[in-house]
CSV table of C-alpha atoms in Angstrom, one decimal:
chain,number,residue,atom,x,y,z
A,1,MET,CA,138.6,113.3,139.0
A,2,SER,CA,138.1,117.1,138.5
A,3,LYS,CA,139.2,119.5,141.3
A,4,PRO,CA,136.3,120.5,143.7
A,5,ARG,CA,134.8,123.9,143.4
A,6,ILE,CA,134.7,125.3,146.9
A,7,GLY,CA,132.9,128.6,147.8
A,8,ILE,CA,134.5,130.6,150.7
A,9,THR,CA,132.3,133.1,152.4
A,10,ILE,CA,134.1,136.2,153.7
A,11,GLY,CA,132.5,136.1,157.2
A,12,ASP,CA,132.4,139.3,159.3
A,13,ILE,CA,134.4,142.0,157.4
A,14,ASN,CA,135.5,143.5,160.8
A,15,GLY,CA,137.0,140.2,162.0
A,16,ILE,CA,139.8,138.0,160.9
A,17,GLY,CA,137.9,136.3,158.0
A,18,PRO,CA,139.4,138.3,155.2
A,19,GLU,CA,142.9,137.8,156.5
A,20,LEU,CA,142.4,134.1,156.9
A,21,ILE,CA,141.2,133.9,153.3
A,22,ILE,CA,144.1,135.8,151.8
A,23,ARG,CA,146.9,134.2,153.9
A,24,THR,CA,145.5,130.8,153.2
A,25,LEU,CA,144.8,131.0,149.5
A,26,LYS,CA,148.0,132.9,148.6
A,27,ASP,CA,149.8,129.6,149.4
A,28,LYS,CA,149.8,127.8,146.1
A,29,LYS,CA,150.2,124.5,147.9
A,30,ILE,CA,146.7,124.9,149.3
A,31,SER,CA,144.9,126.8,146.5
A,32,SER,CA,146.1,124.5,143.7
A,33,ARG,CA,144.2,121.6,145.3
A,34,PHE,CA,140.8,123.0,144.4
A,35,ILE,CA,139.1,125.9,142.6
A,36,PRO,CA,138.5,128.6,145.3
A,37,ILE,CA,135.6,131.1,144.8
A,38,ILE,CA,135.5,133.8,147.4
A,39,TYR,CA,132.1,135.3,148.2
A,40,GLY,CA,132.3,138.8,149.5
A,41,SER,CA,133.8,141.9,148.0
A,42,SER,CA,137.0,142.6,146.1
A,43,LYS,CA,137.3,146.0,147.8
A,44,VAL,CA,137.2,144.3,151.3
A,45,ILE,CA,139.9,141.9,150.1
A,46,SER,CA,141.9,144.8,148.7
A,47,TYR,CA,141.7,146.6,152.0
A,48,TYR,CA,143.0,143.7,154.0
A,49,ARG,CA,145.5,142.7,151.3
A,50,ASN,CA,147.3,146.1,151.8
A,51,ILE,CA,147.2,145.6,155.6
A,52,ILE,CA,149.0,142.3,155.5
A,53,GLY,CA,151.3,143.1,152.6
A,54,ALA,CA,149.9,140.6,150.0
A,55,GLN,CA,149.9,142.8,147.0
A,56,ASP,CA,150.4,139.8,144.7
A,57,PHE,CA,147.0,138.4,145.7
A,58,HIS,CA,144.7,139.2,142.8
A,59,PRO,CA,141.6,136.9,142.5
A,60,ALA,CA,139.8,136.9,139.1
A,61,TYR,CA,136.2,138.0,139.0
A,62,TYR,CA,133.5,135.3,139.1
A,63,ASP,CA,130.0,135.7,137.5
A,64,SER,CA,128.3,132.6,138.8
A,65,LYS,CA,128.0,131.2,135.2
A,66,GLY,CA,130.3,128.4,136.1
A,67,HIS,CA,133.1,129.4,133.8
A,68,VAL,CA,136.3,128.6,135.8
A,69,LYS,CA,139.8,127.3,135.2
A,70,GLU,CA,141.8,125.2,137.4
A,71,GLY,CA,144.7,127.0,138.9
A,72,ASN,CA,142.8,130.3,139.3
A,73,ILE,CA,141.4,131.9,142.5
A,74,TYR,CA,138.0,133.7,141.9
A,75,ILE,CA,136.0,136.3,143.8
A,76,LYS,CA,132.3,137.1,143.5
A,77,ASN,CA,131.2,140.6,144.5
A,78,CYS,CA,128.1,140.1,146.6
A,79,TRP,CA,127.4,143.7,147.0
A,80,ASP,CA,128.1,146.9,145.0
A,81,ASP,CA,128.2,149.6,147.6
A,82,LYS,CA,131.3,150.4,149.5
A,83,ALA,CA,131.5,148.6,152.9
A,84,ASN,CA,132.3,150.5,156.0
A,85,ILE,CA,135.0,148.5,157.6
A,86,THR,CA,135.4,149.0,161.4
A,87,VAL,CA,138.1,146.6,162.3
A,88,GLY,CA,137.5,144.8,165.6
A,89,GLU,CA,133.9,145.9,166.1
A,90,ALA,CA,130.5,144.1,165.9
A,91,THR,CA,128.4,146.2,163.6
A,92,GLU,CA,125.0,145.9,161.9
A,93,GLU,CA,126.7,146.3,158.5
A,94,GLY,CA,129.2,143.7,159.3
A,95,GLY,CA,126.4,141.2,160.1
A,96,ARG,CA,124.4,142.2,157.0
A,97,LEU,CA,127.2,141.7,154.6
A,98,ALA,CA,128.3,138.4,156.1
A,99,ALA,CA,124.7,137.2,155.6
A,100,LEU,CA,124.7,138.5,152.0
A,101,ALA,CA,127.9,136.5,151.2
A,102,MET,CA,126.3,133.4,152.7
A,103,LYS,CA,123.2,133.9,150.6
A,104,HIS,CA,125.1,134.1,147.3
A,105,ALA,CA,127.1,131.1,148.1
A,106,VAL,CA,124.1,129.0,148.9
A,107,GLU,CA,122.3,130.1,145.8
A,108,ASP,CA,125.2,129.0,143.6
A,109,ALA,CA,125.5,125.7,145.5
A,110,GLN,CA,121.7,125.1,145.0
A,111,ASN,CA,122.3,125.7,141.2
A,112,GLY,CA,125.0,123.1,141.1
A,113,LEU,CA,127.9,125.5,140.7
A,114,LEU,CA,129.7,124.5,144.0
A,115,ASP,CA,130.7,121.2,145.5
A,116,GLY,CA,131.3,122.7,149.0
A,117,ILE,CA,131.3,125.8,151.1
A,118,VAL,CA,133.8,126.9,153.7
A,119,THR,CA,132.5,129.7,156.0
A,120,ALA,CA,134.8,132.2,157.6
A,121,PRO,CA,133.7,133.3,161.1
A,122,ILE,CA,130.7,135.4,161.9
A,123,ASN,CA,129.8,137.2,165.1
A,124,LYS,CA,126.5,136.4,166.6
A,125,GLU,CA,126.0,139.9,168.1
A,126,ALA,CA,126.7,141.5,164.6
A,127,MET,CA,124.3,139.0,162.9
A,128,LYS,CA,121.6,139.7,165.4
A,129,LYS,CA,122.0,143.5,164.9
A,130,SER,CA,121.4,143.0,161.2
A,131,GLY,CA,118.2,141.0,161.7
A,132,PHE,CA,119.7,137.5,161.0
A,133,GLU,CA,117.2,135.1,162.4
A,134,PHE,CA,119.3,132.0,163.0
A,135,PRO,CA,121.6,131.1,165.9
A,136,GLY,CA,124.5,130.3,163.6
A,137,HIS,CA,125.7,128.9,160.3
A,138,THR,CA,124.5,125.4,161.0
A,139,GLU,CA,120.8,126.3,161.4
A,140,TYR,CA,120.9,128.7,158.4
A,141,PHE,CA,122.3,126.0,156.1
A,142,ALA,CA,119.8,123.5,157.3
A,143,GLU,CA,116.9,125.7,156.4
A,144,ARG,CA,118.2,126.9,153.1
A,145,PHE,CA,118.9,123.3,152.0
A,146,ASN,CA,115.5,122.1,153.4
A,147,ALA,CA,117.3,119.6,155.6
A,148,LYS,CA,114.9,118.3,158.2
A,149,GLU,CA,117.8,117.6,160.5
A,150,THR,CA,121.5,118.1,160.6
A,151,VAL,CA,124.3,117.4,162.9
A,152,MET,CA,127.0,119.8,164.0
A,153,MET,CA,130.2,117.8,164.1
A,154,MET,CA,133.7,118.9,165.2
A,155,VAL,CA,136.5,117.1,163.5
A,156,SER,CA,140.3,117.0,164.1
A,157,MET,CA,143.0,114.4,163.7
A,158,GLY,CA,140.6,111.4,163.9
A,159,LEU,CA,138.5,112.9,166.7
A,160,ARG,CA,134.9,113.6,165.8
A,161,VAL,CA,132.4,115.0,168.3
A,162,ALA,CA,128.8,115.5,167.2
A,163,LEU,CA,126.0,117.3,169.1
A,164,VAL,CA,122.4,116.5,169.7
A,165,THR,CA,121.6,120.2,170.6
A,166,ASN,CA,123.5,123.1,169.3
A,167,HIS,CA,123.2,126.9,170.2
A,168,ILE,CA,120.5,126.9,172.8
A,169,PRO,CA,120.4,128.1,176.4
A,170,VAL,CA,121.3,125.4,179.0
A,171,SER,CA,117.8,125.9,180.5
A,172,GLN,CA,116.2,124.4,177.3
A,173,ILE,CA,118.5,121.4,176.9
A,174,ILE,CA,116.2,118.9,178.7
A,175,GLU,CA,113.0,119.8,176.8
A,176,LYS,CA,115.0,119.5,173.5
A,177,LEU,CA,116.4,116.1,174.3
A,178,THR,CA,113.5,114.0,172.9
A,179,ARG,CA,113.8,110.4,171.8
A,180,GLU,CA,113.1,111.4,168.2
A,181,LYS,CA,115.8,114.0,168.2
A,182,ILE,CA,118.5,111.8,169.6
A,183,ILE,CA,117.7,109.0,167.3
A,184,SER,CA,117.6,111.3,164.3
A,185,LYS,CA,121.1,112.7,165.2
A,186,LEU,CA,122.5,109.3,165.8
A,187,VAL,CA,121.3,108.0,162.4
A,188,ILE,CA,122.6,111.1,160.5
A,189,LEU,CA,126.0,110.8,162.3
A,190,ASP,CA,126.2,107.0,161.4
A,191,GLN,CA,125.4,107.8,157.8
A,192,SER,CA,127.8,110.6,157.5
A,193,LEU,CA,130.7,108.5,158.9
A,194,ARG,CA,130.0,106.0,156.1
A,195,LYS,CA,129.4,108.5,153.3
A,196,ASP,CA,131.7,111.4,154.2
A,197,PHE,CA,134.5,109.6,155.9
A,198,GLY,CA,134.5,106.2,154.2
A,199,ILE,CA,134.1,104.3,157.5
A,200,GLU,CA,132.3,101.1,156.6
A,201,LYS,CA,131.2,100.1,160.2
A,202,PRO,CA,131.6,103.2,162.3
A,203,LYS,CA,131.8,102.8,166.1
A,204,ILE,CA,129.9,105.6,168.0
A,205,ALA,CA,130.2,106.5,171.7
A,206,VAL,CA,127.1,108.3,173.3
A,207,LEU,CA,127.7,110.5,176.2
A,208,GLY,CA,125.3,110.6,179.2
A,209,LEU,CA,123.5,113.8,180.2
A,210,ASN,CA,123.9,113.9,184.0
A,211,PRO,CA,127.1,113.6,186.1
A,212,HIS,CA,128.4,110.0,186.1
A,213,ALA,CA,125.8,109.3,183.4
A,214,GLY,CA,123.2,109.4,186.2
A,215,ASP,CA,124.7,106.7,188.4
A,216,ASN,CA,121.9,104.2,187.5
A,217,GLY,CA,119.2,106.8,188.1
A,218,THR,CA,120.4,108.3,191.3
A,219,ILE,CA,121.5,111.6,189.7
A,220,GLY,CA,118.6,112.1,187.2
A,221,THR,CA,116.7,109.5,185.2
A,222,GLU,CA,117.4,110.7,181.7
A,223,ASP,CA,120.4,108.4,181.1
A,224,VAL,CA,118.6,105.3,182.2
A,225,GLU,CA,115.1,106.0,180.9
A,226,LEU,CA,115.9,108.0,177.6
A,227,ILE,CA,119.3,107.5,176.4
A,228,LYS,CA,120.1,103.9,177.3
A,229,PRO,CA,117.0,102.4,175.5
A,230,ILE,CA,118.0,104.4,172.3
A,231,ILE,CA,121.4,102.8,172.4
A,232,VAL,CA,119.9,99.3,172.8
A,233,ASP,CA,117.5,99.9,169.9
A,234,ALA,CA,120.3,101.3,167.7
A,235,LYS,CA,122.4,98.1,168.4
A,236,ASN,CA,119.4,95.9,167.5
A,237,ASN,CA,119.2,97.8,164.2
A,238,GLY,CA,122.8,97.0,163.3
A,239,MET,CA,124.5,100.2,164.5
A,240,HIS,CA,127.8,99.9,166.5
A,241,VAL,CA,126.8,102.2,169.4
A,242,SER,CA,128.0,102.2,173.0
A,243,GLY,CA,127.2,104.2,176.2
A,244,PRO,CA,125.9,106.2,177.8
A,245,TYR,CA,129.4,107.2,179.1
A,246,PRO,CA,130.2,109.8,181.8
A,247,PRO,CA,131.9,112.6,179.8
A,248,ASP,CA,134.6,113.5,182.3
A,249,GLY,CA,136.0,110.0,182.6
A,250,PHE,CA,135.4,109.2,179.0
A,251,PHE,CA,137.7,112.0,177.8
A,252,GLY,CA,140.0,112.0,180.8
A,253,SER,CA,140.9,108.4,180.2
A,254,SER,CA,141.3,108.9,176.4
A,255,GLN,CA,138.5,106.3,175.8
A,256,PHE,CA,137.4,108.4,172.9
A,257,LYS,CA,140.4,107.0,170.9
A,258,LYS,CA,138.5,103.6,170.6
A,259,PHE,CA,135.7,105.2,168.6
A,260,ASP,CA,135.1,106.8,165.2
A,261,ALA,CA,132.8,109.5,166.6
A,262,VAL,CA,131.2,110.7,169.9
A,263,LEU,CA,127.7,112.0,170.3
A,264,ALA,CA,127.4,114.6,173.0
A,265,MET,CA,124.0,115.8,174.4
A,266,TYR,CA,124.8,119.5,174.4
A,267,HIS,CA,127.2,122.1,173.1
A,268,ASP,CA,129.7,122.6,175.9
A,269,GLN,CA,129.7,119.0,176.9
A,270,GLY,CA,131.2,118.1,173.5
A,271,LEU,CA,133.1,121.3,172.6
A,272,ILE,CA,135.0,121.9,175.8
A,273,PRO,CA,136.9,118.6,175.7
A,274,PHE,CA,137.2,118.9,171.9
A,275,LYS,CA,138.8,122.3,171.9
A,276,ALA,CA,141.0,121.4,174.8
A,277,LEU,CA,142.4,118.6,172.8
A,278,THR,CA,142.6,120.1,169.4
A,279,PHE,CA,142.3,123.9,169.6
A,280,GLY,CA,143.7,125.6,166.5
A,281,ASN,CA,143.3,122.6,164.3
A,282,GLY,CA,139.6,121.8,164.6
A,283,VAL,CA,137.0,121.9,161.9
A,284,ASN,CA,133.2,122.4,162.2
A,285,PHE,CA,131.4,120.1,159.7
A,286,THR,CA,127.6,120.1,159.1
A,287,ALA,CA,126.6,116.5,158.5
A,288,GLY,CA,123.2,115.8,156.8
A,289,LEU,CA,123.4,118.5,154.1
A,290,PRO,CA,123.3,117.8,150.4
A,291,ILE,CA,126.4,120.0,150.1
A,292,VAL,CA,129.7,119.8,152.1
A,293,ARG,CA,130.0,122.7,154.6
A,294,THR,CA,132.9,123.3,156.9
A,295,SER,CA,134.3,126.1,159.0
A,296,PRO,CA,137.2,126.8,161.4
A,297,ASP,CA,136.6,126.0,165.1
A,298,HIS,CA,137.1,129.7,166.3
A,299,GLY,CA,135.3,133.0,166.0
A,300,THR,CA,136.0,136.5,164.5
A,301,ALA,CA,138.8,137.2,167.0
A,302,TYR,CA,138.1,141.0,166.9
A,303,ASP,CA,141.0,141.5,169.4
A,304,ILE,CA,143.6,140.6,166.7
A,305,ALA,CA,141.8,141.6,163.5
A,306,GLY,CA,143.8,143.7,161.2
A,307,GLN,CA,147.1,143.0,162.9
A,308,ASN,CA,148.4,140.4,160.5
A,309,THR,CA,148.9,137.9,163.4
A,310,VAL,CA,146.1,135.4,162.7
A,311,GLU,CA,146.9,131.7,162.8
A,312,ILE,CA,145.5,129.9,159.7
A,313,SER,CA,145.7,126.3,160.9
A,314,SER,CA,142.0,125.7,161.6
A,315,PHE,CA,140.9,127.6,158.5
A,316,ARG,CA,143.3,125.6,156.4
A,317,ALA,CA,142.1,122.4,157.9
A,318,ALA,CA,138.4,123.4,157.1
A,319,ILE,CA,139.4,123.7,153.5
A,320,PHE,CA,141.2,120.4,153.4
A,321,GLU,CA,138.4,118.7,155.2
A,322,ALA,CA,135.9,120.0,152.7
A,323,ILE,CA,138.1,118.9,149.7
A,324,ASP,CA,138.5,115.4,151.3
A,325,ILE,CA,134.7,114.9,152.0
A,326,VAL,CA,133.7,116.2,148.5
A,327,ASN,CA,136.2,113.7,146.9
A,328,MET,CA,135.0,110.9,149.2
A,329,ARG,CA,131.4,111.5,148.1
A,330,LYS,CA,132.4,111.5,144.5
A,331,GLU,CA,134.3,108.3,144.9
A,332,LEU,CA,131.5,106.5,146.7
A,333,LYS,CA,129.0,107.7,144.1
A,334,GLU,CA,131.3,106.4,141.3
A,335,MET,CA,131.7,103.0,143.1
A,336,THR,CA,127.9,102.7,143.5
A,337,ARG,CA,127.4,103.5,139.8
A,338,GLU,CA,129.9,100.9,138.8
A,339,LYS,CA,128.5,98.3,141.2
A,340,LYS,CA,125.0,98.9,139.6
A,341,GLU,CA,126.3,98.6,136.1
A,342,ARG,CA,128.1,95.3,137.0
A,343,LYS,CA,124.9,94.0,138.4
A,344,GLU,CA,122.9,95.0,135.4
A,345,ARG,CA,125.4,93.3,133.1
A,346,THR,CA,125.4,90.1,135.1
A,347,GLU,CA,121.6,90.0,135.2
A,348,LYS,CA,121.5,90.7,131.4
A,349,LYS,CA,124.0,87.9,130.8
A,350,GLU,CA,122.1,85.5,133.0
A,351,LYS,CA,118.9,86.3,131.3
A,352,SER,CA,120.5,85.8,127.9
A,353,GLN,CA,121.9,82.4,128.9
A,354,SER,CA,118.6,81.3,130.3
A,355,LYS,CA,116.9,82.1,127.0
A,356,SER,CA,119.5,80.1,125.0
A,357,ASN,CA,119.0,77.1,127.3
């Protein structure tokens, strides 16, 4: 199996993204496992290379024609003009260049030149200043790949927490929690666990919306009238789904260890316990896309940008997760092809024997 081609977007040039990329990829034990292609600017990488003292880090130039060699690290210059780097600040230019790097990576992926994309952190304030129209990476990738629905899933050490709603105000959660949306997210999660993680019969826990999962309708009716019927229908359709569970007790008692994934109703409900349990090692994975996309579980960390003190654990985990999922998809595709060929050979043989008889 050939090594995966993974595009790495530079993120906000004023944050820790460039440092994460350099410090992670200069470790041959990491970069030798795949073909890394950085999307950003060689000048920005050079600026941070000097700050952190990585003078031996020299990626080769990439021209998007697909000509790469295993063992090399590549960089694609996504803009020609010199970038104004203002370390530790949210700027319009920082947001604009981050979006430009994402655009180039997506286009190469759509042209079949990448197997996956790992995105370095962006800053929502900077992105908004630049006119970026999406709440975050997840929504941007969903539109660019024409995915009707995707699932934001946080992954770390066997714990997988997926969300029904992502980056929306708390005041909008109820209106967004429709039967159709919850079912759609549940189905995508189930399919992803099978296709991307190789789990044949995934067990999924669904969290309730209200405190105590509604206490049988005494604290809100959504858990009884909306969520529970969906779980019953999912079970009747062959899915291994349980709930709705009160989130506090579910995580507090470590009940999550009994499941392959957890579906939370909204952002903080899922991410607060996830980060409390795994912070520094978590990965954000977008399920439901035709391409693999991961990112670290933290932001731009402006307060430590340019100080050469960043911790690369989460970014490294995002790269390894992307590699593993790409390889899993390839393996399952090959298994499906072989199964189909065996079936065709068997049918051909049976047909031949029938004629001879």
